[in-house]
Tab-separated table of C-alpha atoms and ligand atoms in Angstrom:
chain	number	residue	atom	x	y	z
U	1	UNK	CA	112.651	117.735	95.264
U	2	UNK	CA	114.923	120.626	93.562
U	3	UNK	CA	113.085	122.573	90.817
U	4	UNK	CA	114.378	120.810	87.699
U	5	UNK	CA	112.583	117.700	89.169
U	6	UNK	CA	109.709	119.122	89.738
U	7	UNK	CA	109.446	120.919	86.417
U	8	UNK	CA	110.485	118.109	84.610
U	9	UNK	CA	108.428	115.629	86.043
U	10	UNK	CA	109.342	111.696	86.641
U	11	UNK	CA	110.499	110.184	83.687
U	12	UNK	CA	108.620	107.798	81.753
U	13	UNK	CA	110.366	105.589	79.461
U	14	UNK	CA	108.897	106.745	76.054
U	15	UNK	CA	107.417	103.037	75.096
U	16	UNK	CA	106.438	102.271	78.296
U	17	UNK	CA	103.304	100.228	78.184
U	18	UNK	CA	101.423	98.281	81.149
U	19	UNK	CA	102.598	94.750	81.262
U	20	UNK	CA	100.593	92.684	79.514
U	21	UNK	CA	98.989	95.557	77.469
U	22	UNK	CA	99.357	95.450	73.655
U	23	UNK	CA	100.272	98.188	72.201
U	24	UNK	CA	97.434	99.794	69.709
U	25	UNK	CA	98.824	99.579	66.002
U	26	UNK	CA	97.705	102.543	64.022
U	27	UNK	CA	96.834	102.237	60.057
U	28	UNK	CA	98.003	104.331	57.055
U	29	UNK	CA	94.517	106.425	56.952
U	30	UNK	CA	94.683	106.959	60.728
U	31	UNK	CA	98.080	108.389	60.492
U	32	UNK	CA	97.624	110.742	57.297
U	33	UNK	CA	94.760	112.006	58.638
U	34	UNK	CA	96.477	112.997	61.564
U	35	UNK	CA	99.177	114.474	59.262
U	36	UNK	CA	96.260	116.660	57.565
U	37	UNK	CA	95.476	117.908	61.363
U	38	UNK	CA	98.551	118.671	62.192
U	39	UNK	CA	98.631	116.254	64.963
U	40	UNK	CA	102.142	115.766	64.794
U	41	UNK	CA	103.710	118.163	67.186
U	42	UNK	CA	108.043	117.995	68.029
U	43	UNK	CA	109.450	117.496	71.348
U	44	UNK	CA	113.203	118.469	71.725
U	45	UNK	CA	115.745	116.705	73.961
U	46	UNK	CA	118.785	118.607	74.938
U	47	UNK	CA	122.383	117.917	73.909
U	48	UNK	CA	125.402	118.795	76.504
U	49	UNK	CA	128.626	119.111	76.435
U	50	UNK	CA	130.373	116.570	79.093
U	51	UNK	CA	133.503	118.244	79.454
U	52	UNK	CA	131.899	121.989	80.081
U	53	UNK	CA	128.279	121.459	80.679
U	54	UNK	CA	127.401	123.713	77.464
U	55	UNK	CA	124.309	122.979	75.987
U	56	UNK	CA	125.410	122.260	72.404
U	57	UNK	CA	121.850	122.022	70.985
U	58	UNK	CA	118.608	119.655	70.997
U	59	UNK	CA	117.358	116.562	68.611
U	60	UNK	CA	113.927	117.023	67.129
U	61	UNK	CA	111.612	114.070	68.703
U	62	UNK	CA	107.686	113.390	67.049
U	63	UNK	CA	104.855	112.524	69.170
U	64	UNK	CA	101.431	111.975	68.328
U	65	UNK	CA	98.958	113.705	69.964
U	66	UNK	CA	95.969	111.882	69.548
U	67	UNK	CA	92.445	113.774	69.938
U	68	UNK	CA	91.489	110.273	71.741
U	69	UNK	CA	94.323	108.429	72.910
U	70	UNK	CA	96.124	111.040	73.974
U	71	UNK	CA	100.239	111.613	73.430
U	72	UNK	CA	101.300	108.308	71.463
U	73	UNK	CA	104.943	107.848	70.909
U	74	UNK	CA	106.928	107.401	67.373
U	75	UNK	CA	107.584	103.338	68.119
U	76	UNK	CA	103.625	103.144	67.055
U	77	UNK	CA	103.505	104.792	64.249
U	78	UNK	CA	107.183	105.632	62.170
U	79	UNK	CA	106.784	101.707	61.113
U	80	UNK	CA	103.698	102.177	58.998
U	81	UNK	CA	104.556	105.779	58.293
U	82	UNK	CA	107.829	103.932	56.079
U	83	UNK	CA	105.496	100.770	55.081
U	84	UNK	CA	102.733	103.223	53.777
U	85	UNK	CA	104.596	105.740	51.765
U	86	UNK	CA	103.756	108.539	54.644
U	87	UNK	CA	107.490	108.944	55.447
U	88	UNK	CA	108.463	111.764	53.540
U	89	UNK	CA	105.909	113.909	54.244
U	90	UNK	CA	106.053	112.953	57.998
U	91	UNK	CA	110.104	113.779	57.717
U	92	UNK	CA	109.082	117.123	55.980
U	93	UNK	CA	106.369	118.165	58.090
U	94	UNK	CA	108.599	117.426	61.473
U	95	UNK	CA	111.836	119.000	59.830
U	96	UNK	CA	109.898	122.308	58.984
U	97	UNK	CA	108.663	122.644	62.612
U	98	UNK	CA	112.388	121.916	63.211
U	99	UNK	CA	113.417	124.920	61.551
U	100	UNK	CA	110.746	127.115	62.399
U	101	UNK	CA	111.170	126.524	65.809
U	102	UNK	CA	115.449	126.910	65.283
U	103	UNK	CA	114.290	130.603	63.754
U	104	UNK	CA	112.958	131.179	67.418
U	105	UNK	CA	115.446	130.299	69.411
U	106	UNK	CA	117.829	132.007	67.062
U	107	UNK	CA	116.065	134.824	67.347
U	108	UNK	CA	115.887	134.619	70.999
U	109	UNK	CA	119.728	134.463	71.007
U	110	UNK	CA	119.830	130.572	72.129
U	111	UNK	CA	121.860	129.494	68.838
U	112	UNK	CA	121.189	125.466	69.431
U	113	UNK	CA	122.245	122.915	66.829
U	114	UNK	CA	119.568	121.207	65.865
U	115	UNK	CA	119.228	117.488	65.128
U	116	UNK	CA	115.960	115.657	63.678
U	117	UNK	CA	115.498	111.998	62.605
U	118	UNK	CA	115.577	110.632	59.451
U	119	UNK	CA	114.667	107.251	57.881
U	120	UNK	CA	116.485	105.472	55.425
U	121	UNK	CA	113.473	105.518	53.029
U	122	UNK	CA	113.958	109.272	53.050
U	123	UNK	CA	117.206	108.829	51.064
U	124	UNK	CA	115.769	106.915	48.107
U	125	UNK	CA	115.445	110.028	46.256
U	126	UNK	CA	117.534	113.488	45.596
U	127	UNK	CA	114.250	115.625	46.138
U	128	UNK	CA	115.225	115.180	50.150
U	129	UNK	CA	118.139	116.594	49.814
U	130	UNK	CA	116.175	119.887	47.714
U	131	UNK	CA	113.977	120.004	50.415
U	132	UNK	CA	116.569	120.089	53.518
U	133	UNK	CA	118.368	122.703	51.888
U	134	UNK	CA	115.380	124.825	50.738
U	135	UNK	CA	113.927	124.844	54.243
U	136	UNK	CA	116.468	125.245	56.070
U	137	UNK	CA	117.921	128.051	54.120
U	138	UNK	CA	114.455	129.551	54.014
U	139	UNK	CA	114.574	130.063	57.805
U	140	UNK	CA	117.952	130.950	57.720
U	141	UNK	CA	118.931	128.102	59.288
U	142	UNK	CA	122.964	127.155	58.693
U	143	UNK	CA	123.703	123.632	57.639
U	144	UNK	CA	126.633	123.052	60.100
U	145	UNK	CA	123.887	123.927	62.644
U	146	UNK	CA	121.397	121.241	61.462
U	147	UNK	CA	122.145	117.498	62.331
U	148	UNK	CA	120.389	114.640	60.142
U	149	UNK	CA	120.397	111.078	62.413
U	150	UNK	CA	120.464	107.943	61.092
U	151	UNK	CA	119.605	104.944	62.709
U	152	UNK	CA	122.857	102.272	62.555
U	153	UNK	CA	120.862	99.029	61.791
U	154	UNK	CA	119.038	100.475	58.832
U	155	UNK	CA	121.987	102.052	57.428
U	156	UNK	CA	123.319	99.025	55.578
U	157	UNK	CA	120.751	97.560	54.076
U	158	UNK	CA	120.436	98.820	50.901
U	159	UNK	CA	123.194	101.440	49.935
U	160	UNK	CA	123.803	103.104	46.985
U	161	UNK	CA	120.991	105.596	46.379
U	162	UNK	CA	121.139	106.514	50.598
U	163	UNK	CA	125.307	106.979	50.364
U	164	UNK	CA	125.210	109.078	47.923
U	165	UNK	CA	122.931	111.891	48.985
U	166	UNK	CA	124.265	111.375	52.447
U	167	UNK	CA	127.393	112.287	50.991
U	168	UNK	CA	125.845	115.052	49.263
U	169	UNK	CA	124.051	116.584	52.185
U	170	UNK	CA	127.844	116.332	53.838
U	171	UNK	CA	129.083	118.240	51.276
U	172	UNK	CA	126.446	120.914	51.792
U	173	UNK	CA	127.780	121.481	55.313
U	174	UNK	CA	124.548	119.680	56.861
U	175	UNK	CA	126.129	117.083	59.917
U	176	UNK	CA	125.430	113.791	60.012
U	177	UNK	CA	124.955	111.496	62.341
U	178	UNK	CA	124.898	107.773	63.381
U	179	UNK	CA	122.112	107.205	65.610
U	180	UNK	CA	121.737	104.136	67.721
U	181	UNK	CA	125.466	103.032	67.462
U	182	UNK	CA	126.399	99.548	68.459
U	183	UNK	CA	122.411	97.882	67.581
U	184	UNK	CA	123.858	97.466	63.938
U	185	UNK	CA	126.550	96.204	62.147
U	186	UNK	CA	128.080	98.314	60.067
U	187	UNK	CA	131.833	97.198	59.282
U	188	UNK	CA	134.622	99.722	59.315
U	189	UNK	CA	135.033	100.139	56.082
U	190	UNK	CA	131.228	101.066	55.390
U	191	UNK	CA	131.778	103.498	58.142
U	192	UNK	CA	134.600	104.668	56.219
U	193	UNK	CA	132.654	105.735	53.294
U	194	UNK	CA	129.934	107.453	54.760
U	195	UNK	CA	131.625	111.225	56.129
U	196	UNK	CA	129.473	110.788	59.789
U	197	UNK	CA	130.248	113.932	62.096
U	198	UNK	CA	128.498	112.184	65.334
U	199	UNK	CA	128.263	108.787	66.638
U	200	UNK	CA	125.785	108.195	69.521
U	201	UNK	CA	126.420	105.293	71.289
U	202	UNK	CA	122.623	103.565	71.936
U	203	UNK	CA	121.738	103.714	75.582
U	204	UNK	CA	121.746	100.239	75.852
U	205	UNK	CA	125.370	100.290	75.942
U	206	UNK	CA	125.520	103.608	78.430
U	207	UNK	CA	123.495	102.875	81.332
U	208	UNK	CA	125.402	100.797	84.011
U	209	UNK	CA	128.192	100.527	81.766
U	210	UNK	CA	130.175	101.647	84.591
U	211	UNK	CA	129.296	98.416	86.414
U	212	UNK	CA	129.037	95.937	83.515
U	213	UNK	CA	131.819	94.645	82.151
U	214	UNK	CA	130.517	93.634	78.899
U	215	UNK	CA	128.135	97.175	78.744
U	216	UNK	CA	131.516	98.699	79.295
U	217	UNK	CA	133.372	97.625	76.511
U	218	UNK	CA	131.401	98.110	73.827
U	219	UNK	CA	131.000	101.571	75.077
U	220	UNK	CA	134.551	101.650	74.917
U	221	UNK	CA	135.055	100.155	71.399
U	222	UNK	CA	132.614	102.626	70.409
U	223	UNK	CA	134.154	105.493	71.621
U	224	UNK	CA	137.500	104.201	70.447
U	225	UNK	CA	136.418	103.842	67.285
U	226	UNK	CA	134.703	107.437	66.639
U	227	UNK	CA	137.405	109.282	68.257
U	228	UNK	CA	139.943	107.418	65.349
U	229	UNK	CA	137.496	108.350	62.464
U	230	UNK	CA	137.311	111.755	64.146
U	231	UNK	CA	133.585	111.698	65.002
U	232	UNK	CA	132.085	113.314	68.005
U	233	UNK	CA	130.887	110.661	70.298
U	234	UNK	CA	127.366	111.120	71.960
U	235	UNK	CA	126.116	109.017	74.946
U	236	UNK	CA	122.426	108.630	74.483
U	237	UNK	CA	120.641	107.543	77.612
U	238	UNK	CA	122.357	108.931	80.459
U	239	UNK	CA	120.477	107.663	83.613
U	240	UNK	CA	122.314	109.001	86.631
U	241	UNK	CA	125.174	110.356	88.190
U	242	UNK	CA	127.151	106.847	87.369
U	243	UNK	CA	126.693	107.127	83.698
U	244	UNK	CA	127.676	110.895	83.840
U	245	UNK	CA	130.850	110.298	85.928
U	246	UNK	CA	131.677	107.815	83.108
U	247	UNK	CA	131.612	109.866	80.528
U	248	UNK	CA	133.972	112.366	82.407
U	249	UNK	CA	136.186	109.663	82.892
U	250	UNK	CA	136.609	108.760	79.492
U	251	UNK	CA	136.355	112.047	77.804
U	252	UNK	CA	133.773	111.264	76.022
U	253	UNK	CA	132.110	114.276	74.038
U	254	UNK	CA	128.572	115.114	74.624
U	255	UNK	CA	125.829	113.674	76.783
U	256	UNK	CA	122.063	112.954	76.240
U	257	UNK	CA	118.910	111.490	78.220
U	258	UNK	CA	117.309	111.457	81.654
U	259	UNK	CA	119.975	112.554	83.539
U	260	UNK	CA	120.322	115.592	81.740
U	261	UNK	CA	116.537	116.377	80.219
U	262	UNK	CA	113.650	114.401	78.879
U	263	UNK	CA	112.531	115.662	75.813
U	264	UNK	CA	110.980	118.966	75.937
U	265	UNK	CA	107.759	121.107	74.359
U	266	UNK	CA	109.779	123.994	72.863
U	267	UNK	CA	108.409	126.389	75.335
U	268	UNK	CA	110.194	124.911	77.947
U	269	UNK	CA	113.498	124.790	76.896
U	270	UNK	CA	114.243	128.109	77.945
U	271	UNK	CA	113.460	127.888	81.537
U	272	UNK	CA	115.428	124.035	81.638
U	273	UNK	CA	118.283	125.436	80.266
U	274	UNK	CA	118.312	128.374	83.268
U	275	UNK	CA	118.070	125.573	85.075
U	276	UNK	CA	120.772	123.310	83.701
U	277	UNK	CA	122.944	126.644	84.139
U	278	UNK	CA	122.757	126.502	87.478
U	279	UNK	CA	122.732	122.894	88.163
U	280	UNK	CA	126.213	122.905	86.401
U	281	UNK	CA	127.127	125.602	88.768
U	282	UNK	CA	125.858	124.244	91.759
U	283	UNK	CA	126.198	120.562	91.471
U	284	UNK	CA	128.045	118.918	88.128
U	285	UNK	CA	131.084	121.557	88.739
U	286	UNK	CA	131.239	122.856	91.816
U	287	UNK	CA	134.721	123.143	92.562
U	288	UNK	CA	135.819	125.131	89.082
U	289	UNK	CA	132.750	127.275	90.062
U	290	UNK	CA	134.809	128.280	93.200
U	291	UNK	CA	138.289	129.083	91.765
R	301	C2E	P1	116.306	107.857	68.925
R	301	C2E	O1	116.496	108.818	67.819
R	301	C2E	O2	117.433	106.969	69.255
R	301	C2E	O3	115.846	108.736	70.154
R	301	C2E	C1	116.095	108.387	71.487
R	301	C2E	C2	114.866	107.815	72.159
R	301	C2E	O4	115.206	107.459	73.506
R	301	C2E	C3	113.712	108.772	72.289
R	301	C2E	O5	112.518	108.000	72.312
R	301	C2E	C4	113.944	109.406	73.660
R	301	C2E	O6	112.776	109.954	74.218
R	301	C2E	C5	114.420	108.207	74.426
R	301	C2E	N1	115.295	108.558	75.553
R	301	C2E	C6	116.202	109.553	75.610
R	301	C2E	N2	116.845	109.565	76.793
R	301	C2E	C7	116.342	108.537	77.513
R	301	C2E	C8	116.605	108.020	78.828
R	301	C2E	O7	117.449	108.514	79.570
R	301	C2E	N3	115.882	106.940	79.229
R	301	C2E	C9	114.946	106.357	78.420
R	301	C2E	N4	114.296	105.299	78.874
R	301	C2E	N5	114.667	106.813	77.162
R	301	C2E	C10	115.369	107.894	76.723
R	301	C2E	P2	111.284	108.365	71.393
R	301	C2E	O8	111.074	109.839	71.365
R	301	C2E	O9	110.154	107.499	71.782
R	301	C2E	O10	111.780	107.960	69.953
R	301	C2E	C11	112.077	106.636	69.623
R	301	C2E	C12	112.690	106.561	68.247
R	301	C2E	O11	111.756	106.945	67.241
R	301	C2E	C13	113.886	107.480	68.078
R	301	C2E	O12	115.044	106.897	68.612
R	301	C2E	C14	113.929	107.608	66.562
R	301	C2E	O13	114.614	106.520	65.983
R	301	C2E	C15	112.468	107.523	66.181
R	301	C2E	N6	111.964	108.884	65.901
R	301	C2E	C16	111.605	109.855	66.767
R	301	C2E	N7	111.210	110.965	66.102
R	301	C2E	C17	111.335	110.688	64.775
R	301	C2E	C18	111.093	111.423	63.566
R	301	C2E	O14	110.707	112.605	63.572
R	301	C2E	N8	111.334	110.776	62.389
R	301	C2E	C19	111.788	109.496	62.346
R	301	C2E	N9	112.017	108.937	61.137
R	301	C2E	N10	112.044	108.783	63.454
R	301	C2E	C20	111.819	109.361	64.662
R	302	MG	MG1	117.948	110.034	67.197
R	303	MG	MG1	119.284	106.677	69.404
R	304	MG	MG1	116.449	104.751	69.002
């Protein structure tokens, strides 16, 4: 009923199919023709502070929109995108919107971190980390202010090449970030090696974790653990007031998913974050907001 709702629509679970509909595969050609159109377009789902309701910045998300099938979501198409070879140019075409689209907001005084995706077959090679730098220093983009995510249960596989020019983007100033924390298994001493800024913790282990005992402590673990190798601790997936209170409770750093904002078309994320203003007035905070 209040306006956020109503701008923001119900949300729909990104790989939300009918029950007992397939979902369509898509093939190599399909895809890099689509990558010739410029079919690719970014969505961008805010990042907030759970302590002060700032909103820190936004992570880059691809969707597909499809001249037939309309918007199709990255769960159909990254996979052949990293069996085919298409990867890298998919990762450069997405992080160049990125940091166009950081320019803007820059620009438009709305200084928002800004964190995009990357696969592991990204960081075979040392040309990535050329081409991170180069673009984002051609839109004057500063590498503290540009997050790379990296999805846990990938991250272990295969290490050398990917550690080092993680390490060497780190030492470039660019964050990092361990996305999906928790699906993986990454032992602490792997951890150790890697310089991570951010942890997310994967929503699986955030919504109801309030309720669940076994939910809860692996969202505790989690948060344990990041806070002792001095990462900031995302919750990804934050459903409803229950999750949010949870995070309050346990100090835990920043907050992402329904609760706060689907992901966005970049022209909207003025207007939610107006929004989110005053919702953090009115409702998150109210009693600070009448001291
Ligand atoms: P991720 O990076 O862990 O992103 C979070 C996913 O959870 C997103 O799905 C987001 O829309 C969804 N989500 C966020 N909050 C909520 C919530 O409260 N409830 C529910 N049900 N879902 C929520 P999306 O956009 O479909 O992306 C799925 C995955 O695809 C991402 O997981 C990421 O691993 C990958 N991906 C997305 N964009 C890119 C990209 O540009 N490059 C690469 N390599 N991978 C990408
Ligand atoms: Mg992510
Ligand atoms: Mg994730
Ligand atoms: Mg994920």
């Amino acid at each position: 009923p209040d306006a956020l709702a109503a701008m923001l629509g119900k949300w729909a679970p990104p790989s939300a199919s009918a029950p007992g509909t397939a979902k369509k595969v898509y093939s190599a050609d399909e895809l890099r023709a689509a990558l010739k159109e410029s079919e690719l377009i970014n969505y961008y789902q805010p990042k907030v502070a759970v302590a002060s309701g700032e909103v820190v910045g936004v992570e880059t998300l691809v969707r597909w929109r499809h001249p037939r099938d309309g918007i199709v979501f990255p769960d159909q198409f990254i996979g052949v995108a990293e069996a085919s070879g298409l990867i890298d140019d998919l990762t450069q075409t997405v992080f160049t919107a990125a940091m166009t689209q950081a320019k803007a907001w820059q620009e438009a005084r709305l200084p928002l971190r800004i964190a995009v995706n990357v696969s592991m077959d990204n960081l075979a090679s040392i040309d990535f980390l050329n081409f991170v730098a180069e673009a984002a220093a051609k839109e004057g983009i500063a590498p503290q202010n540009v997050v790379l995510e990296v999805t846990e249960s990938r991250l272990m596989q295969d290490t050398r090449a990917p550690l080092e020019i993680l390490t060497r983007l780190r030492l470039k100033r660019f964050r990092l970030s361990i996305d999906d924390f928790g699906t993986g298994h990454s032992s602490l001493a792997q951890l150790r090696d890697i310089p991570f800024d951010e942890l997310k913790i994967d929503q699986g282990f955030v919504h109801r974790a309030s309720t669940d005992e076994t939910l809860r402590a692996i969202y505790d673990a989690s948060l344990s653990l990041a806070r002792q190798l001095n990462m900031e601790v995302v919750a990804e997936g934050v459903q409803d007031q229950e999750d949010w209170e949870l995070l309050r409770r346990t100090g835990c750093d920043l907050a992402q998913g329904a609760f706060v904002s689907r992901p966005l078309l970049p022209e909207d994320v003025p207007g939610w974050i107006e929004l989110w203003r005053e919702r953090v007035r009115t409702q998150l905070f109210p009693r600070e907001d009448a001291k």
